[in-house]
Short mmCIF file of C-alpha atoms (C1' of nucleotides) in Angstrom, two decimals:
data_model
loop_
_atom_site.label_atom_id
_atom_site.label_comp_id
_atom_site.label_asym_id
_atom_site.label_seq_id
_atom_site.Cartn_x
_atom_site.Cartn_y
_atom_site.Cartn_z
CA MET A 273 -103.95 100.34 -40.48
CA ARG A 274 -101.01 98.60 -38.80
CA ILE A 275 -101.60 95.82 -36.28
CA VAL A 276 -98.84 94.21 -34.20
CA SER A 277 -98.89 90.95 -32.28
CA LEU A 278 -96.20 90.25 -29.69
CA ASN A 279 -95.73 87.75 -26.91
CA CYS A 280 -93.68 90.13 -24.74
CA ASN A 281 -92.61 87.50 -22.17
CA GLY A 282 -93.16 89.88 -19.25
CA LEU A 283 -94.19 93.41 -20.09
CA ARG A 284 -91.89 94.81 -17.40
CA SER A 285 -88.99 92.91 -18.92
CA ALA A 286 -89.87 94.03 -22.46
CA ALA A 287 -90.10 97.62 -21.21
CA LYS A 288 -86.52 97.40 -19.92
CA LYS A 289 -85.45 96.25 -23.37
CA GLY A 290 -86.95 99.29 -25.06
CA PHE A 291 -90.38 98.01 -26.06
CA PHE A 292 -92.11 101.30 -25.29
CA ASP A 293 -89.53 103.30 -27.25
CA TRP A 294 -90.27 101.07 -30.19
CA LEU A 295 -94.02 101.28 -29.65
CA ALA A 296 -93.88 105.07 -30.06
CA LYS A 297 -92.15 104.82 -33.42
CA SER A 298 -93.71 101.55 -34.61
CA GLY A 299 -96.46 103.21 -36.59
CA ALA A 300 -98.89 100.73 -35.07
CA ASP A 301 -102.57 101.46 -34.64
CA HIS A 302 -103.24 98.40 -32.48
CA VAL A 303 -100.76 96.29 -30.53
CA CYS A 304 -101.81 92.98 -29.04
CA LEU A 305 -99.60 91.61 -26.29
CA GLN A 306 -99.43 88.19 -24.67
CA GLU A 307 -97.67 87.00 -21.52
CA THR A 308 -97.68 90.35 -19.82
CA LYS A 309 -96.92 88.47 -16.58
CA ALA A 310 -98.19 91.28 -14.41
CA GLN A 311 -101.22 92.53 -12.54
CA PRO A 312 -102.59 95.99 -13.37
CA GLU A 313 -101.13 97.30 -10.10
CA ASP A 314 -97.64 96.17 -11.23
CA LEU A 315 -98.14 98.35 -14.30
CA ALA A 316 -99.20 101.55 -12.57
CA ASP A 317 -96.06 103.42 -13.66
CA ALA A 318 -96.61 106.02 -16.40
CA LEU A 319 -94.21 104.06 -18.60
CA PHE A 320 -96.97 101.51 -19.13
CA HIS A 321 -99.57 104.18 -19.88
CA PRO A 322 -98.00 106.24 -22.69
CA ALA A 323 -99.90 109.30 -23.84
CA GLY A 324 -101.91 108.80 -26.98
CA TRP A 325 -102.73 105.14 -26.34
CA HIS A 326 -105.84 103.45 -25.05
CA LEU A 327 -105.14 100.22 -23.32
CA HIS A 328 -106.59 97.41 -21.33
CA PHE A 329 -105.09 94.45 -19.46
CA HIS A 330 -106.61 91.05 -18.90
CA SER A 331 -104.35 89.55 -16.27
CA ALA A 332 -104.33 86.02 -14.90
CA GLN A 333 -105.36 85.43 -11.34
CA LYS A 334 -101.99 83.80 -10.69
CA LYS A 335 -99.37 86.52 -10.23
CA GLY A 336 -96.64 86.72 -12.83
CA TYR A 337 -98.45 84.27 -15.11
CA ALA A 338 -99.79 84.67 -18.66
CA GLY A 339 -102.01 87.76 -19.19
CA VAL A 340 -102.88 89.65 -22.38
CA ALA A 341 -103.21 93.34 -23.24
CA ILE A 342 -104.11 95.62 -26.12
CA TYR A 343 -102.64 99.07 -26.76
CA SER A 344 -104.61 101.04 -29.30
CA ARG A 345 -104.35 104.51 -30.83
CA ARG A 346 -108.15 104.68 -31.00
CA GLN A 347 -110.69 104.50 -28.22
CA PRO A 348 -112.57 101.23 -28.59
CA ASP A 349 -116.33 101.10 -28.36
CA LEU A 350 -116.02 98.09 -26.09
CA TRP A 351 -113.46 95.92 -24.33
CA VAL A 352 -114.43 92.26 -23.98
CA ASP A 353 -112.12 90.46 -21.63
CA ASN A 354 -113.61 87.03 -21.28
CA LEU A 355 -114.68 84.03 -23.24
CA GLY A 356 -117.21 82.71 -20.76
CA ALA A 357 -114.91 79.79 -20.00
CA PRO A 358 -113.77 79.93 -16.37
CA GLU A 359 -110.72 77.71 -16.92
CA PHE A 360 -109.31 80.18 -19.44
CA ASP A 361 -110.79 83.49 -18.33
CA GLY A 362 -108.96 83.24 -15.00
CA GLU A 363 -105.70 82.77 -16.88
CA GLY A 364 -105.79 86.03 -18.85
CA ARG A 365 -105.83 84.52 -22.33
CA TYR A 366 -108.35 86.65 -24.25
CA LEU A 367 -109.05 90.33 -24.80
CA GLU A 368 -111.10 91.88 -27.58
CA ALA A 369 -111.31 95.55 -28.54
CA GLN A 370 -114.22 96.59 -30.76
CA PHE A 371 -113.95 99.56 -33.11
CA GLY A 372 -117.10 99.93 -35.20
CA PRO A 373 -117.22 96.82 -37.39
CA LEU A 374 -113.68 95.77 -36.44
CA SER A 375 -112.67 93.44 -33.61
CA VAL A 376 -109.00 93.31 -32.62
CA ILE A 377 -108.26 90.36 -30.36
CA SER A 378 -105.26 89.38 -28.26
CA LEU A 379 -105.14 85.64 -27.66
CA TYR A 380 -102.72 83.54 -25.65
CA LEU A 381 -103.38 79.88 -26.25
CA PRO A 382 -102.16 77.55 -23.46
CA SER A 383 -98.73 76.01 -23.91
CA GLY A 384 -98.58 72.24 -23.58
CA SER A 385 -94.83 71.99 -23.23
CA ALA A 386 -94.75 71.85 -19.44
CA GLY A 387 -96.31 68.37 -19.33
CA PRO A 388 -99.41 66.26 -19.86
CA GLU A 389 -101.62 68.32 -17.55
CA ARG A 390 -100.86 71.50 -19.45
CA GLN A 391 -101.31 69.70 -22.76
CA ALA A 392 -104.70 68.51 -21.52
CA SER A 393 -105.66 72.12 -20.78
CA LYS A 394 -104.43 73.19 -24.22
CA ASP A 395 -106.53 70.41 -25.75
CA ARG A 396 -109.58 71.58 -23.79
CA PHE A 397 -108.98 75.05 -25.23
CA LEU A 398 -108.80 73.61 -28.73
CA GLU A 399 -112.07 71.81 -28.01
CA PHE A 400 -113.79 74.89 -26.63
CA PHE A 401 -112.53 77.72 -28.81
CA PRO A 402 -114.11 76.79 -32.18
CA GLU A 403 -117.54 77.61 -30.73
CA HIS A 404 -116.30 81.12 -29.99
CA LEU A 405 -114.63 81.36 -33.40
CA ALA A 406 -117.92 80.40 -35.03
CA LYS A 407 -119.72 83.16 -33.13
CA LEU A 408 -117.13 85.66 -34.31
CA ARG A 409 -117.57 84.52 -37.91
CA ALA A 410 -121.34 84.57 -37.61
CA SER A 411 -121.28 88.11 -36.24
CA GLY A 412 -120.22 89.38 -39.65
CA ARG A 413 -117.58 91.57 -38.00
CA GLU A 414 -114.09 92.18 -39.38
CA VAL A 415 -111.93 90.19 -37.00
CA VAL A 416 -108.16 90.12 -36.42
CA ILE A 417 -107.10 87.53 -33.86
CA CYS A 418 -103.53 88.35 -32.89
CA GLY A 419 -101.89 85.83 -30.72
CA ASP A 420 -99.42 83.30 -29.57
CA TRP A 421 -101.31 80.25 -30.80
CA ASN A 422 -98.58 77.89 -29.57
CA ILE A 423 -99.02 75.74 -32.67
CA ALA A 424 -96.84 75.72 -35.79
CA HIS A 425 -99.09 74.78 -38.68
CA THR A 426 -96.95 73.16 -41.35
CA LYS A 427 -93.39 72.02 -42.01
CA LEU A 428 -92.69 75.53 -43.27
CA ASP A 429 -93.43 76.91 -39.84
CA LEU A 430 -90.50 75.61 -37.82
CA LYS A 431 -86.86 74.84 -38.50
CA ASN A 432 -86.75 71.33 -37.08
CA TRP A 433 -90.13 69.94 -38.04
CA ARG A 434 -88.93 66.36 -38.27
CA SER A 435 -87.66 66.11 -34.69
CA ASN A 436 -90.64 68.00 -33.27
CA GLN A 437 -93.48 65.81 -34.47
CA LYS A 438 -93.95 64.42 -30.98
CA ASN A 439 -93.52 67.75 -29.21
CA SER A 440 -96.29 70.02 -28.07
CA GLY A 441 -96.76 72.79 -30.61
CA PHE A 442 -96.37 70.51 -33.63
CA LEU A 443 -98.45 67.51 -32.68
CA PRO A 444 -100.58 65.99 -35.48
CA HIS A 445 -103.86 66.78 -33.72
CA GLU A 446 -102.78 70.40 -33.14
CA ARG A 447 -101.82 70.77 -36.80
CA ALA A 448 -105.12 69.17 -37.85
CA TRP A 449 -106.93 71.77 -35.72
CA LYS A 450 -105.18 74.52 -37.67
CA ASP A 451 -106.07 72.80 -40.92
CA LYS A 452 -109.70 73.16 -39.90
CA LEU A 453 -109.17 76.75 -38.73
CA TYR A 454 -108.03 77.78 -42.20
CA GLY A 455 -110.22 75.24 -43.97
CA GLU A 456 -113.75 74.47 -42.91
CA TRP A 457 -113.94 77.28 -40.31
CA GLY A 458 -112.94 79.79 -42.97
CA TRP A 459 -110.23 81.85 -41.27
CA VAL A 460 -107.17 83.28 -42.99
CA ASP A 461 -103.50 83.24 -41.93
CA ALA A 462 -102.51 86.84 -42.73
CA TYR A 463 -98.76 86.29 -42.95
CA ARG A 464 -99.02 83.10 -44.99
CA SER A 465 -101.46 84.68 -47.45
CA LEU A 466 -98.78 87.17 -48.36
CA HIS A 467 -95.76 84.85 -48.08
CA PRO A 468 -96.95 81.41 -49.19
CA THR A 469 -93.52 79.73 -49.03
CA GLU A 470 -91.48 81.78 -46.58
CA GLU A 471 -89.68 79.74 -43.94
CA ALA A 472 -86.61 81.22 -42.21
CA GLU A 473 -87.93 84.79 -42.27
CA ALA A 474 -91.29 83.78 -40.88
CA TYR A 475 -90.33 82.47 -37.46
CA THR A 476 -91.63 84.45 -34.50
CA TRP A 477 -90.25 82.50 -31.55
CA TRP A 478 -86.86 81.10 -30.61
CA SER A 479 -86.19 79.06 -27.47
CA ASN A 480 -83.99 80.70 -24.88
CA ARG A 481 -82.12 77.43 -24.53
CA GLY A 482 -79.08 76.67 -26.63
CA ASN A 483 -78.29 79.09 -29.45
CA ALA A 484 -81.72 79.01 -31.04
CA TRP A 485 -81.77 82.73 -31.86
CA ALA A 486 -78.22 82.85 -33.23
CA ASN A 487 -78.90 79.80 -35.40
CA ASN A 488 -82.44 80.89 -36.31
CA VAL A 489 -83.83 77.66 -34.91
CA GLY A 490 -87.27 79.19 -34.75
CA TRP A 491 -90.98 78.47 -34.83
CA ARG A 492 -93.83 80.45 -36.37
CA ILE A 493 -96.35 80.27 -33.55
CA ASP A 494 -97.52 83.90 -33.49
CA TYR A 495 -100.21 84.64 -36.05
CA GLN A 496 -102.72 87.21 -37.12
CA VAL A 497 -105.74 85.11 -38.02
CA ILE A 498 -108.29 87.18 -39.89
CA SER A 499 -111.82 86.91 -41.14
CA PRO A 500 -111.99 86.43 -44.94
CA SER A 501 -113.53 89.88 -45.32
CA LEU A 502 -110.14 91.38 -44.42
CA LYS A 503 -108.07 89.31 -46.83
CA ALA A 504 -108.46 91.79 -49.68
CA ARG A 505 -107.13 94.55 -47.45
CA LEU A 506 -103.83 92.81 -46.65
CA LEU A 507 -100.92 95.00 -47.70
CA SER A 508 -97.83 93.53 -46.03
CA ALA A 509 -96.70 91.30 -43.19
CA SER A 510 -93.29 91.01 -41.53
CA VAL A 511 -91.48 89.91 -38.41
CA TYR A 512 -89.50 92.66 -36.64
CA LYS A 513 -86.09 91.37 -35.61
CA ALA A 514 -83.95 94.53 -35.48
CA GLU A 515 -84.46 94.65 -31.71
CA ARG A 516 -85.27 91.96 -29.17
CA PHE A 517 -87.88 92.64 -26.54
CA SER A 518 -88.69 89.00 -25.78
CA ASP A 519 -88.07 85.44 -26.88
CA HIS A 520 -90.82 86.19 -29.46
CA ALA A 521 -90.59 88.86 -32.18
CA PRO A 522 -93.35 91.31 -33.13
CA LEU A 523 -95.51 90.26 -36.07
CA ILE A 524 -96.47 93.37 -38.04
CA VAL A 525 -99.32 93.36 -40.53
CA ASP A 526 -100.53 96.33 -42.54
CA TYR A 527 -104.11 96.50 -43.78
CA ALA A 528 -105.64 98.93 -46.29
CA ASP A 529 -107.89 101.42 -44.49
CA MET B 205 -50.50 84.43 9.73
CA ARG B 206 -53.31 86.20 7.91
CA ILE B 207 -56.93 85.30 8.62
CA VAL B 208 -59.88 86.67 6.67
CA SER B 209 -63.57 86.69 7.59
CA LEU B 210 -66.17 87.39 4.92
CA ASN B 211 -69.92 87.00 4.65
CA CYS B 212 -69.86 86.36 0.90
CA ASN B 213 -73.66 86.59 0.40
CA GLY B 214 -73.70 83.63 -1.98
CA LEU B 215 -70.36 82.06 -2.87
CA ARG B 216 -71.42 81.69 -6.50
CA SER B 217 -72.29 85.37 -6.63
CA ALA B 218 -69.02 86.38 -4.94
CA ALA B 219 -67.12 84.19 -7.41
CA LYS B 220 -68.65 86.12 -10.32
CA LYS B 221 -67.44 89.33 -8.71
CA GLY B 222 -63.84 88.13 -8.58
CA PHE B 223 -63.62 86.70 -5.08
CA PHE B 224 -61.43 83.79 -6.15
CA ASP B 225 -59.06 86.08 -8.04
CA TRP B 226 -58.70 88.09 -4.88
CA LEU B 227 -58.33 84.96 -2.75
CA ALA B 228 -55.26 83.93 -4.75
CA LYS B 229 -53.54 87.25 -4.15
CA SER B 230 -54.94 87.99 -0.69
CA GLY B 231 -51.98 86.54 1.19
CA ALA B 232 -54.47 84.79 3.47
CA ASP B 233 -53.66 81.59 5.32
CA HIS B 234 -57.23 80.95 6.44
CA VAL B 235 -60.44 82.38 5.00
CA CYS B 236 -63.72 81.94 6.84
CA LEU B 237 -66.88 82.45 4.78
CA GLN B 238 -70.49 82.85 5.81
CA GLU B 239 -73.69 82.72 3.77
CA THR B 240 -72.29 80.49 1.05
CA LYS B 241 -75.93 79.84 0.04
CA ALA B 242 -75.05 76.64 -1.76
CA GLN B 243 -74.89 72.90 -1.34
CA PRO B 244 -71.55 71.13 -1.96
CA GLU B 245 -72.92 69.82 -5.27
CA ASP B 246 -73.55 73.40 -6.41
CA LEU B 247 -69.85 74.06 -5.81
CA ALA B 248 -68.43 71.12 -7.74
CA ASP B 249 -66.81 73.37 -10.36
CA ALA B 250 -63.01 73.63 -10.14
CA LEU B 251 -63.40 77.37 -9.56
CA PHE B 252 -64.54 76.60 -6.02
CA HIS B 253 -61.67 74.18 -5.42
CA PRO B 254 -58.56 76.21 -6.25
CA ALA B 255 -55.25 74.38 -6.13
CA GLY B 256 -53.28 74.94 -2.95
CA TRP B 257 -56.30 75.31 -0.68
CA HIS B 258 -57.92 72.90 1.74
CA LEU B 259 -61.57 73.55 2.21
CA HIS B 260 -64.74 72.36 3.80
CA PHE B 261 -68.37 73.43 3.54
CA HIS B 262 -71.03 73.22 6.20
CA SER B 263 -74.19 73.86 4.26
CA ALA B 264 -77.71 74.36 5.55
CA GLN B 265 -80.32 71.74 4.84
CA LYS B 266 -82.46 74.40 3.19
CA LYS B 267 -81.14 75.05 -0.31
CA GLY B 268 -79.72 78.48 -1.00
CA TYR B 269 -79.77 79.39 2.70
CA ALA B 270 -76.96 80.34 5.10
CA GLY B 271 -73.99 77.93 5.11
CA VAL B 272 -70.38 78.46 6.18
CA ALA B 273 -67.02 77.41 4.75
CA ILE B 274 -63.31 77.61 5.47
CA TYR B 275 -60.56 77.81 2.86
CA SER B 276 -57.13 77.14 4.32
CA ARG B 277 -53.61 76.98 2.96
CA ARG B 278 -52.81 74.24 5.48
CA GLN B 279 -54.37 70.83 5.93
CA PRO B 280 -56.27 70.86 9.20
CA ASP B 281 -55.94 68.03 11.70
CA LEU B 282 -59.71 68.03 12.04
CA TRP B 283 -62.84 69.66 10.69
CA VAL B 284 -65.65 70.07 13.24
CA ASP B 285 -68.89 71.04 11.57
CA ASN B 286 -71.44 71.00 14.32
CA LEU B 287 -72.23 72.45 17.69
CA GLY B 288 -74.43 69.63 18.91
CA ALA B 289 -77.46 71.91 18.64
CA PRO B 290 -79.89 70.59 16.06
CA GLU B 291 -81.64 73.92 15.50
CA PHE B 292 -78.38 75.53 14.40
CA ASP B 293 -76.42 72.60 12.99
CA GLY B 294 -79.03 72.08 10.27
CA GLU B 295 -78.64 75.72 9.27
CA GLY B 296 -74.92 75.61 8.46
CA ARG B 297 -73.78 78.16 11.02
CA TYR B 298 -70.56 76.69 12.43
CA LEU B 299 -67.36 75.18 11.11
CA GLU B 300 -64.10 74.73 12.97
CA ALA B 301 -60.70 73.82 11.51
CA GLN B 302 -58.06 72.62 13.96
CA PHE B 303 -54.35 73.11 13.27
CA GLY B 304 -52.25 71.90 16.21
CA PRO B 305 -53.12 74.23 19.10
CA LEU B 306 -55.06 76.63 16.83
CA SER B 307 -58.78 76.56 16.09
CA VAL B 308 -60.06 78.69 13.22
CA ILE B 309 -63.84 78.98 13.29
CA SER B 310 -66.38 80.30 10.80
CA LEU B 311 -69.58 81.38 12.51
CA TYR B 312 -72.82 82.73 11.10
CA LEU B 313 -75.07 83.92 13.88
CA PRO B 314 -78.79 84.03 13.03
CA SER B 315 -80.16 87.32 11.81
CA GLY B 316 -83.20 88.61 13.66
CA SER B 317 -84.18 91.23 11.13
CA ALA B 318 -86.78 89.11 9.31
CA GLY B 319 -89.17 89.21 12.26
CA PRO B 320 -89.96 88.02 15.78
CA GLU B 321 -89.59 84.31 14.97
CA ARG B 322 -86.10 84.82 13.60
CA GLN B 323 -85.23 87.09 16.52
CA ALA B 324 -86.40 84.33 18.86
CA SER B 325 -84.06 81.89 17.12
CA LYS B 326 -81.20 84.40 17.38
CA ASP B 327 -81.97 84.79 21.07
CA ARG B 328 -81.91 81.00 21.51
CA PHE B 329 -78.49 81.03 19.86
CA LEU B 330 -77.30 83.72 22.25
CA GLU B 331 -78.62 81.57 25.09
CA PHE B 332 -76.97 78.41 23.87
CA PHE B 333 -73.64 79.56 22.48
CA PRO B 334 -71.89 80.72 25.71
CA GLU B 335 -71.71 77.08 26.83
CA HIS B 336 -69.76 76.28 23.68
CA LEU B 337 -67.62 79.40 24.10
CA ALA B 338 -66.78 78.28 27.62
CA LYS B 339 -65.68 74.88 26.35
CA LEU B 340 -63.45 76.53 23.78
CA ARG B 341 -61.91 78.74 26.46
CA ALA B 342 -61.49 75.82 28.82
CA SER B 343 -59.75 73.77 26.13
CA GLY B 344 -56.75 76.07 26.35
CA ARG B 345 -56.58 76.22 22.56
CA GLU B 346 -55.75 79.33 20.55
CA VAL B 347 -59.11 80.25 19.06
CA VAL B 348 -60.10 82.68 16.30
CA ILE B 349 -63.85 82.91 15.78
CA CYS B 350 -64.41 84.61 12.47
CA GLY B 351 -67.94 85.46 11.72
CA ASP B 352 -70.93 87.49 10.93
CA TRP B 353 -72.14 87.96 14.49
CA ASN B 354 -75.11 90.07 13.40
CA ILE B 355 -74.62 92.36 16.41
CA ALA B 356 -72.95 95.76 16.47
CA HIS B 357 -71.46 96.16 19.91
CA THR B 358 -71.24 99.86 20.69
CA LYS B 359 -72.21 103.22 19.25
CA LEU B 360 -68.88 103.20 17.45
CA ASP B 361 -69.95 100.16 15.49
CA LEU B 362 -72.66 101.59 13.26
CA LYS B 363 -73.36 104.90 11.58
CA ASN B 364 -76.91 105.43 12.79
CA TRP B 365 -76.84 104.04 16.30
CA ARG B 366 -79.55 106.34 17.61
CA SER B 367 -82.23 105.25 15.15
CA ASN B 368 -81.27 101.58 15.40
CA GLN B 369 -81.71 101.02 19.11
CA LYS B 370 -84.94 99.12 18.50
CA ASN B 371 -83.66 97.21 15.48
CA SER B 372 -82.28 93.71 15.53
CA GLY B 373 -78.49 93.85 15.54
CA PHE B 374 -78.30 96.73 18.01
CA LEU B 375 -80.85 95.75 20.65
CA PRO B 376 -79.85 96.39 24.26
CA HIS B 377 -79.89 92.69 25.19
CA GLU B 378 -77.75 91.84 22.16
CA ARG B 379 -75.24 94.54 23.07
CA ALA B 380 -75.25 93.34 26.70
CA TRP B 381 -74.44 89.84 25.42
CA LYS B 382 -71.39 91.24 23.63
CA ASP B 383 -70.42 93.12 26.79
CA LYS B 384 -70.26 89.75 28.52
CA LEU B 385 -68.43 88.16 25.57
CA TYR B 386 -65.59 90.62 25.93
CA GLY B 387 -66.00 90.98 29.69
CA GLU B 388 -66.73 88.09 31.98
CA TRP B 389 -66.27 85.41 29.28
CA GLY B 390 -62.84 86.78 28.49
CA TRP B 391 -62.81 87.02 24.69
CA VAL B 392 -61.09 89.72 22.66
CA ASP B 393 -62.35 91.78 19.70
CA ALA B 394 -59.30 91.68 17.42
CA TYR B 395 -60.13 94.73 15.32
CA ARG B 396 -61.18 96.87 18.26
CA SER B 397 -58.02 95.98 20.22
CA LEU B 398 -55.96 97.55 17.48
CA HIS B 399 -58.35 100.40 16.62
CA PRO B 400 -60.03 101.43 19.87
CA THR B 401 -61.90 104.43 18.44
CA GLU B 402 -62.26 103.74 14.72
CA GLU B 403 -65.77 104.24 13.36
CA ALA B 404 -66.26 104.93 9.65
CA GLU B 405 -63.36 102.73 8.55
CA ALA B 406 -64.50 99.82 10.70
CA TYR B 407 -67.84 99.00 9.12
CA THR B 408 -68.07 95.62 7.44
CA TRP B 409 -71.66 95.60 6.18
CA TRP B 410 -73.81 98.00 4.22
CA SER B 411 -77.48 97.39 3.43
CA ASN B 412 -78.29 96.86 -0.21
CA ARG B 413 -81.23 99.19 0.18
CA GLY B 414 -80.92 102.91 -0.41
CA ASN B 415 -77.41 104.23 -0.93
CA ALA B 416 -75.88 102.73 2.16
CA TRP B 417 -72.57 101.85 0.51
CA ALA B 418 -72.14 105.18 -1.29
CA ASN B 419 -72.91 107.06 1.95
CA ASN B 420 -70.97 104.64 4.14
CA VAL B 421 -74.06 103.97 6.21
CA GLY B 422 -72.48 100.84 7.59
CA TRP B 423 -72.42 98.44 10.51
CA ARG B 424 -69.52 96.57 12.08
CA ILE B 425 -71.08 93.15 12.50
CA ASP B 426 -68.24 90.96 11.23
CA TYR B 427 -65.64 90.22 13.84
CA GLN B 428 -62.63 88.10 14.62
CA VAL B 429 -63.17 87.18 18.24
CA ILE B 430 -60.02 85.67 19.71
CA SER B 431 -58.87 83.94 22.84
CA PRO B 432 -56.75 86.21 25.08
CA SER B 433 -53.71 84.06 24.36
CA LEU B 434 -53.67 85.45 20.82
CA LYS B 435 -53.96 89.11 21.75
CA ALA B 436 -50.22 89.60 22.01
CA ARG B 437 -49.81 88.26 18.49
CA LEU B 438 -52.12 90.82 16.86
CA LEU B 439 -50.25 92.77 14.19
CA SER B 440 -52.89 94.56 12.14
CA ALA B 441 -56.56 94.53 11.23
CA SER B 442 -58.36 96.14 8.31
CA VAL B 443 -61.49 96.03 6.18
CA TYR B 444 -60.89 95.45 2.46
CA LYS B 445 -63.03 97.78 0.39
CA ALA B 446 -61.09 98.12 -2.88
CA GLU B 447 -63.36 95.49 -4.44
CA ARG B 448 -66.91 94.41 -3.61
CA PHE B 449 -67.70 90.73 -3.52
CA SER B 450 -70.77 91.00 -1.31
CA ASP B 451 -72.81 93.38 0.80
CA HIS B 452 -70.16 92.63 3.47
CA ALA B 453 -66.45 93.42 3.15
CA PRO B 454 -63.58 91.07 4.08
CA LEU B 455 -62.14 91.62 7.55
CA ILE B 456 -58.40 90.93 7.40
CA VAL B 457 -56.36 90.33 10.56
CA ASP B 458 -52.64 89.56 10.69
CA TYR B 459 -51.21 87.61 13.61
CA ALA B 460 -47.54 87.06 14.47
CA ASP B 461 -46.52 83.48 13.70
"C1'" DC C 130 -82.19 79.95 -20.52
"C1'" DG C 131 -85.18 83.78 -18.86
"C1'" DT C 132 -89.11 86.03 -16.37
"C1'" DC C 133 -91.55 86.31 -12.42
"C1'" DA C 134 -92.81 84.99 -7.30
"C1'" DT C 135 -91.34 84.33 -2.85
"C1'" DA C 136 -88.14 83.71 1.05
"C1'" DA C 137 -84.58 85.58 3.39
"C1'" DG C 138 -81.37 89.04 4.79
"C1'" DC D 290 -81.81 95.93 -3.13
"C1'" DT D 291 -79.77 91.30 -3.73
"C1'" DT D 292 -79.07 86.13 -3.61
"C1'" DA D 293 -81.11 82.37 -3.77
"C1'" DT D 294 -85.21 78.46 -5.27
"C1'" DG D 295 -89.16 77.05 -7.88
"C1'" DA D 296 -92.88 77.50 -11.45
"C1'" DC D 297 -93.53 78.02 -16.05
"C1'" DG D 298 -92.49 78.38 -20.67
#
DNA sequence: CGTCATAAG
DNA sequence: CTTATGACG
């Protein structure tokens, strides 16, 4: 079972760059997208509804903003497209597809880089979300939370960790939250489990400014966070950089069936 | 003496398409631009200030909107960048360069195609401007008014005249205004004087929508309107279509020195 | 720097 | 359809 997580930075834009050609040949069973930046009516074209895929969008109320989606080879038993938190549900940040005992989730955590008000919203998300995480853990389901978490966890997870300690995405309290995620809350970082010391090959996002991509000045902010029950099924994890659909790269993880 | 009129549809955009390369080799003495869509500070780059040219911008207050400019090989005695009409002066629609007895003017007449409110403003311009035209005529100066007049005068001046009789730019009252311009107010249409029956070769604007350019579905809305004193000096007039800098094409008129 | 929205033409 | 600005990342 192959699961892909990608912040596509505009699904229409990614489509122009060949995302759907790649999707067809990706071998993926489930693809979780973030920042679709479109309403369902903007995605009416057949291009966005390829044969053989089941899909669902959770768009933000604000046009062109945020939004998540899941494309899946299988028909889910249930789509869950809200968290019960109005501040975040209206921003298209969560979508869950349930397949028997398995939940595949697309998550787009707020970015705090635009200023203090956005950081405050991100912090409210960090405050709120653990409750939901606990429910997922308590459900006993197999859970894969694919997403742009907008937090690099450790010094291994971004090129310039030293200069970014005061920047949103690598703030001490954000990193401490991820410590708890993988510690006391019992979740597992799929990529890091398989590549405990990888740095340069692990980045999933590069700023559009400067020559970040060319110089691999990247951050690992896209993760597949899994319930411990799935850890034994991890086969491989990699970042796909042969093509560029977005300022983020697809994170591909294979799980034993 | 060669004078060029061009609605450049964004001077920065036209620059990217080679306008300044063409300017250098155009043989022009005076070039009147409309829709520069930039503030002077946006045009600080040396590219916009080529050696050997004197130039002046009259930008709109609203950023990225309208704006006219004149590039001239000679140093004018005076730049006049207003009409004394607040509604139009704040929109960057008029600039006059005076060289001895000659006035070279860049004019951008309001478009009415965006709706009734913009048509009403265009109509107020048509109401107001004859007073200024009369002053120019009364001054006894040699006057060349280069501009996007946003009105096709006769059936010869647009491909689809029949279907456009209710569209802004070919409305009966607009055409009647141009009748007066060339009739009782005594001005001369430079291009038409030299090419009394030209149609397809005379268009200066093609909509970006559909395949207007490929099918030459054009309008002649850019004119050099001259005082009668200059009529005897008309040598040639043509529309330059070998390159495309804009949705309009440069209108080139040569005058005897 | 890039994607999208919106205004304007 | 295209050029702009502005929001957001």
